[in-house]
Coordinates of C-alpha atoms in Angstrom, one line a residue:
Chain A
M1 CA 22.9 4.6 -45.4
K2 CA 19.4 5.3 -43.1
P3 CA 17.8 1.6 -44.2
K4 CA 21.2 0.2 -41.8
L5 CA 21.1 2.9 -39.2
G6 CA 17.2 2.2 -39.2
S7 CA 17.6 -1.5 -38.6
L8 CA 20.8 -1.7 -36.5
C9 CA 18.4 0.8 -34.1
A10 CA 15.5 -1.9 -33.9
V11 CA 18.1 -4.1 -33.2
A12 CA 19.2 -1.9 -30.4
G13 CA 15.8 -1.6 -29.3
I14 CA 14.6 -5.1 -29.4
G15 CA 17.7 -6.2 -27.2
M16 CA 16.7 -3.2 -24.7
A17 CA 13.3 -4.5 -24.7
V18 CA 14.3 -8.1 -24.6
F19 CA 16.9 -6.8 -21.4
G20 CA 14.2 -5.6 -19.6
L21 CA 11.7 -8.0 -19.6
V22 CA 14.7 -9.5 -18.5
H23 CA 15.7 -7.9 -15.7
A24 CA 10.8 -7.3 -14.5
A25 CA 10.9 -10.9 -14.7
G26 CA 13.0 -10.9 -11.8
E27 CA 15.2 -13.4 -13.1
E28 CA 18.3 -12.5 -10.9
V29 CA 16.3 -13.6 -8.2
P30 CA 15.8 -17.4 -7.7
P31 CA 12.8 -18.9 -7.7
A32 CA 11.1 -20.3 -4.0
P33 CA 12.3 -24.1 -3.6
N34 CA 8.0 -25.3 -4.8
G35 CA 9.1 -23.2 -8.0
I36 CA 7.4 -20.2 -7.4
E37 CA 8.5 -17.1 -9.1
L38 CA 8.7 -14.1 -7.3
P39 CA 6.0 -11.0 -8.4
N40 CA 8.8 -9.4 -10.8
D41 CA 5.6 -5.6 -9.7
Y42 CA 4.8 -7.0 -5.8
K43 CA 6.0 -3.6 -5.1
D44 CA 3.5 -1.6 -7.0
W45 CA 0.3 -3.2 -6.2
R46 CA -2.3 -1.9 -4.1
M47 CA -2.4 -2.0 0.1
I48 CA -4.9 -4.0 1.5
G49 CA -4.0 -4.8 5.0
T50 CA -1.0 -4.1 7.8
A51 CA -0.5 -5.2 10.8
H52 CA 1.8 -5.4 13.8
R53 CA 3.4 -8.0 15.6
T54 CA 4.3 -8.0 19.0
D55 CA 5.1 -11.6 19.3
N56 CA 8.3 -11.4 16.9
H57 CA 8.2 -7.5 16.8
S58 CA 7.3 -7.0 13.2
L59 CA 5.7 -4.6 11.3
R60 CA 3.2 -5.1 8.0
V61 CA 1.7 -4.2 4.5
I62 CA -0.4 -6.3 3.3
L63 CA -0.3 -6.0 -0.9
G64 CA -2.7 -7.2 -2.8
N65 CA -3.1 -8.2 -7.1
G66 CA -5.2 -6.8 -9.1
T67 CA -7.9 -9.9 -8.6
A68 CA -7.2 -9.1 -4.5
V69 CA -8.1 -5.9 -4.5
T70 CA -11.3 -6.2 -6.2
A71 CA -12.1 -9.3 -4.1
A72 CA -11.2 -6.9 -0.9
R73 CA -12.7 -4.0 -2.0
T74 CA -16.1 -5.4 -2.9
G75 CA -15.9 -7.7 -0.1
K76 CA -16.1 -11.1 -2.1
T77 CA -13.1 -11.9 0.0
D78 CA -16.0 -15.4 0.9
P79 CA -13.7 -18.0 -0.8
W80 CA -11.0 -15.0 -2.2
P81 CA -11.4 -16.1 -6.0
E82 CA -8.6 -17.7 -8.2
G83 CA -6.0 -16.0 -9.3
T84 CA -5.8 -13.9 -6.1
M85 CA -2.3 -12.7 -5.1
L86 CA -1.4 -11.1 -1.6
G87 CA 1.9 -10.1 -1.0
K88 CA 2.9 -9.6 2.8
L89 CA 6.3 -6.8 3.3
V90 CA 7.6 -7.7 7.0
W91 CA 9.7 -5.6 8.8
K92 CA 11.8 -5.2 11.8
D93 CA 9.7 -3.0 13.6
R94 CA 11.5 0.2 15.3
T95 CA 10.7 3.1 17.2
H96 CA 10.1 6.5 15.8
P97 CA 13.6 8.6 15.5
Q98 CA 10.9 11.6 16.5
W99 CA 7.7 10.0 17.8
P100 CA 8.7 7.8 20.7
D101 CA 4.9 6.9 21.2
A102 CA 5.0 4.7 17.4
T103 CA 6.5 1.9 15.6
V104 CA 7.9 1.7 12.1
P105 CA 9.7 -0.3 9.9
G106 CA 12.9 -1.1 9.9
K107 CA 15.2 -3.4 8.1
L108 CA 12.9 -5.6 5.7
N109 CA 12.9 -9.2 7.3
H110 CA 10.9 -10.7 4.1
V111 CA 8.5 -11.2 1.4
E112 CA 6.3 -13.1 1.1
F113 CA 2.8 -14.5 -0.9
M114 CA -0.1 -16.6 -1.1
I115 CA -1.3 -17.6 -4.8
R116 CA -4.4 -18.6 -4.8
D117 CA -4.7 -21.6 -7.5
S118 CA -6.7 -24.5 -6.6
R119 CA -5.3 -27.0 -9.1
K120 CA -1.8 -26.6 -8.4
F121 CA -1.3 -26.8 -4.4
P122 CA -4.0 -28.5 -3.7
A123 CA -1.5 -30.0 -0.5
T124 CA -1.6 -26.5 0.9
G125 CA -5.8 -25.0 1.4
G126 CA -5.8 -24.7 -2.4
W127 CA -2.9 -21.5 -1.7
G128 CA 0.8 -21.2 -3.3
F129 CA 3.3 -20.0 -0.2
A130 CA 6.7 -18.9 -1.0
R131 CA 8.7 -16.4 1.0
W132 CA 12.0 -14.1 -0.2
V133 CA 14.5 -12.9 2.6
G134 CA 16.2 -9.7 3.5
M135 CA 16.9 -7.7 1.1
E136 CA 18.8 -10.4 -0.7
Q137 CA 15.6 -12.0 -1.0
K138 CA 16.9 -15.0 -0.8
P139 CA 14.6 -17.9 -1.1
Y140 CA 13.0 -19.1 2.4
G141 CA 13.3 -23.4 2.3
D142 CA 16.0 -26.0 1.7
D143 CA 12.5 -27.9 -0.5
A144 CA 9.3 -27.7 -1.2
S145 CA 8.0 -29.2 1.8
F146 CA 9.0 -25.2 3.5
A147 CA 5.0 -25.1 1.9
Q148 CA 3.8 -27.6 4.9
E149 CA 5.2 -25.4 7.6
C150 CA 3.8 -22.3 6.7
F151 CA 0.0 -23.7 5.4
G152 CA 0.6 -25.4 9.0
C153 CA 0.9 -21.4 11.2
H154 CA -2.4 -20.6 8.5
Q155 CA -4.1 -23.1 10.2
A156 CA -4.9 -20.8 12.8
A157 CA -6.2 -19.1 9.4
K158 CA -9.0 -22.0 8.9
A159 CA -12.2 -20.1 9.1
T160 CA -10.7 -17.3 6.5
Y161 CA -9.6 -19.4 3.9
H162 CA -6.0 -19.2 5.5
V163 CA -5.7 -16.4 5.4
F164 CA -5.3 -14.1 8.3
T165 CA -5.0 -10.4 6.2
V166 CA -8.4 -9.3 7.3
P167 CA -8.6 -6.1 4.1
A168 CA -8.8 -2.7 6.1
E169 CA -12.0 -0.5 6.1
L170 CA -11.6 1.9 3.1
P171 CA -14.6 4.9 2.0
Chain B
M1 CA -35.8 2.8 -35.3
K2 CA -32.5 1.6 -34.9
P3 CA -30.6 5.2 -35.2
K4 CA -32.8 6.5 -32.8
L5 CA -31.8 3.4 -30.7
G6 CA -28.2 3.3 -31.4
S7 CA -28.4 8.0 -30.6
L8 CA -29.8 6.2 -27.0
C9 CA -27.5 4.2 -26.8
A10 CA -25.1 7.5 -27.4
V11 CA -26.5 9.7 -24.7
A12 CA -27.1 7.2 -21.8
G13 CA -23.2 6.6 -22.6
I14 CA -22.3 10.0 -22.5
G15 CA -24.8 10.7 -19.2
M16 CA -22.9 7.1 -18.0
A17 CA -19.5 9.0 -18.8
V18 CA -19.7 12.2 -16.5
F19 CA -21.7 10.7 -14.4
G20 CA -18.6 8.4 -13.4
L21 CA -16.0 11.6 -14.0
V22 CA -18.3 13.7 -10.9
H23 CA -17.9 10.5 -8.8
A24 CA -14.4 9.6 -9.6
A25 CA -14.1 13.3 -9.0
G26 CA -14.8 13.2 -5.6
E27 CA -17.6 15.7 -5.5
E28 CA -19.1 14.3 -2.8
V29 CA -16.6 14.7 -0.8
P30 CA -16.9 18.8 0.5
P31 CA -13.1 20.1 0.0
A32 CA -11.1 20.3 3.3
P33 CA -11.9 24.4 4.6
N34 CA -8.3 25.2 3.5
G35 CA -9.6 24.6 -0.6
I36 CA -7.8 21.5 -0.7
E37 CA -9.5 18.6 -2.3
L38 CA -9.2 15.3 -1.7
P39 CA -6.8 13.1 -3.7
N40 CA -9.4 10.6 -5.9
D41 CA -7.5 8.0 -6.5
Y42 CA -5.7 8.4 -3.6
K43 CA -6.1 4.5 -2.7
D44 CA -4.8 3.0 -5.4
W45 CA -1.4 5.4 -5.0
R46 CA 1.6 3.0 -3.8
M47 CA 3.3 2.3 -0.4
I48 CA 5.8 4.4 1.5
G49 CA 5.8 3.1 4.8
T50 CA 3.2 1.3 7.9
A51 CA 3.2 3.1 11.4
H52 CA 2.1 2.4 15.3
R53 CA 0.9 4.7 17.0
T54 CA -0.1 3.3 20.6
D55 CA -0.6 6.6 21.9
N56 CA -3.5 6.7 20.5
H57 CA -4.2 3.1 19.6
S58 CA -4.2 4.0 15.4
L59 CA -2.3 2.1 13.2
R60 CA -1.8 3.7 9.6
V61 CA -0.6 3.1 5.9
I62 CA 1.1 5.9 4.1
L63 CA 0.9 5.9 0.3
G64 CA 1.8 8.6 -2.3
N65 CA 1.3 9.5 -5.7
G66 CA 3.8 8.7 -8.4
T67 CA 6.3 12.0 -7.4
A68 CA 5.9 10.8 -3.8
V69 CA 6.9 6.7 -4.8
T70 CA 9.7 8.2 -7.2
A71 CA 11.4 10.0 -4.2
A72 CA 11.1 7.7 -1.5
R73 CA 12.6 5.0 -4.1
T74 CA 15.6 6.1 -5.2
G75 CA 15.9 7.6 -2.0
K76 CA 15.5 11.7 -3.2
T77 CA 13.4 13.3 -0.4
D78 CA 16.1 15.5 1.2
P79 CA 13.6 17.6 0.6
W80 CA 10.6 15.7 -1.0
P81 CA 9.6 17.1 -4.4
E82 CA 7.4 19.6 -5.7
G83 CA 4.0 18.1 -6.7
T84 CA 5.0 15.0 -3.3
M85 CA 1.9 14.0 -2.3
L86 CA 1.3 11.8 0.7
G87 CA -1.7 9.9 1.9
K88 CA -2.0 9.2 5.7
L89 CA -4.5 6.3 5.5
V90 CA -5.2 5.8 9.8
W91 CA -7.6 3.2 12.0
K92 CA -8.3 2.7 15.2
D93 CA -6.1 -0.6 16.3
R94 CA -8.1 -4.0 17.3
T95 CA -6.9 -7.4 18.8
H96 CA -6.3 -9.5 15.2
P97 CA -9.8 -12.5 16.1
Q98 CA -7.5 -15.0 15.0
W99 CA -3.4 -14.1 16.3
P100 CA -3.7 -12.6 19.8
D101 CA -0.2 -11.1 19.8
A102 CA -1.3 -9.2 16.5
T103 CA -2.9 -5.5 16.1
V104 CA -5.1 -4.6 13.5
P105 CA -6.9 -2.3 11.8
G106 CA -10.1 -1.7 12.9
K107 CA -12.5 1.2 12.2
L108 CA -11.1 4.2 9.8
N109 CA -10.1 7.5 11.5
H110 CA -9.6 9.9 9.3
V111 CA -7.1 9.8 5.9
E112 CA -5.5 12.3 5.8
F113 CA -2.8 14.4 3.2
M114 CA 0.7 16.9 2.8
I115 CA 0.8 18.2 -0.6
R116 CA 4.3 19.4 -1.9
D117 CA 3.3 22.8 -3.2
S118 CA 6.3 25.7 -1.5
R119 CA 4.2 28.7 -3.4
K120 CA 1.0 28.1 -2.5
F121 CA 1.1 27.2 1.3
P122 CA 4.8 29.0 2.4
A123 CA 2.8 29.8 6.0
T124 CA 3.0 25.6 6.6
G125 CA 7.3 24.9 5.9
G126 CA 5.4 24.3 1.5
W127 CA 3.5 21.9 2.4
G128 CA -0.9 21.6 2.4
F129 CA -2.4 19.9 5.1
A130 CA -6.2 18.3 4.7
R131 CA -7.8 15.2 6.7
W132 CA -11.5 13.8 6.5
V133 CA -12.4 12.1 8.6
G134 CA -14.2 8.7 9.5
M135 CA -16.1 6.6 6.4
E136 CA -18.5 9.9 5.8
Q137 CA -15.1 11.8 4.7
K138 CA -16.1 15.1 7.4
P139 CA -13.1 17.8 6.4
Y140 CA -11.4 18.4 9.0
G141 CA -11.2 22.1 10.5
D142 CA -14.1 25.0 10.8
D143 CA -11.9 26.9 8.5
A144 CA -8.6 27.1 7.0
S145 CA -6.4 27.5 10.2
F146 CA -6.9 24.1 10.8
A147 CA -3.8 23.4 9.1
Q148 CA -1.8 25.6 11.4
E149 CA -2.8 22.3 14.0
C150 CA -1.4 20.1 11.7
F151 CA 2.3 22.1 11.0
G152 CA 2.3 22.8 15.0
C153 CA 2.7 19.0 15.7
H154 CA 4.5 18.3 12.6
Q155 CA 7.0 21.0 13.8
A156 CA 8.7 17.4 15.6
A157 CA 9.8 16.7 12.0
K158 CA 11.3 19.7 11.0
A159 CA 14.8 17.9 10.6
T160 CA 12.7 15.4 7.9
Y161 CA 10.8 18.1 6.1
H162 CA 8.1 18.4 8.4
V163 CA 7.8 15.0 7.0
F164 CA 7.0 12.1 10.5
T165 CA 6.9 9.3 7.5
V166 CA 10.1 6.9 6.8
P167 CA 10.2 5.2 3.6
A168 CA 10.0 1.4 4.0
E169 CA 12.8 -0.7 3.2
L170 CA 12.8 -2.2 -0.3
P171 CA 14.6 -4.2 -2.4

């Protein structure tokens, strides 16, 4: 019986591993209309910066994948290297419940990404744009043309390769 | 000659490894006056929250060690578990150079920590406080009593176990 039990356990193990992969790959969250998939580990990326926008009352934290963080910490963002992935997590701002002069994150508004791949995204400055809205992570945009809207806004940051994020100073 | 060269390389390798350890352990940065050492890997901790304080014009990102992040993401911060380490990175705020309605980090002001160890820090609510100022990471405080200043201010957050940080909503 032992080998049989062993085989069953192995099959169960593989099954769980496959389920884990499927879940970890974020397949429950639909891709953006331009085909970009939600990076499944973005919440574990390291911190690059933060911002408070008073025009739309939102607080942001900018995280980056390994390539982005290495570039940011060594000052090699001129230009950001191929493979860079920047993730911006955006919350509606609200007053801190115990400190009236502090603004802190309220409801999650959306998460958005810039993915550096010059060959894949020549029409938008070499960046792939994608956004997922709210806690349900609904892909933003009706069709692939939504990225032109992103790129249009990011023209204001043309001098910094269309990236608004300035890496925060770190020791 | 070959074995000799090999030995030299081995010695050099060990030397570099030791240097790496010494550097990685942050021994160049003096401990806080209460003996707390600067956590050597805090810049790689994951994101828990952010805040903008308009009273002293500073932007903050709150990172946490593994214990803290697990607690924050599973809502088990009532109370925060023993071993929690929260790191707050604080920059002077400034206007975004390309987006006047956005405030972004300017010069690093300080990094500060709360370390949960009820037995070690009973006089300050079970939290060890420490702060290092500026890019030179100068320990804050003349003697160990500086922590009473931290704790005094954190009385405003007594209802949340002296922690101001509200973990930001994440999907």
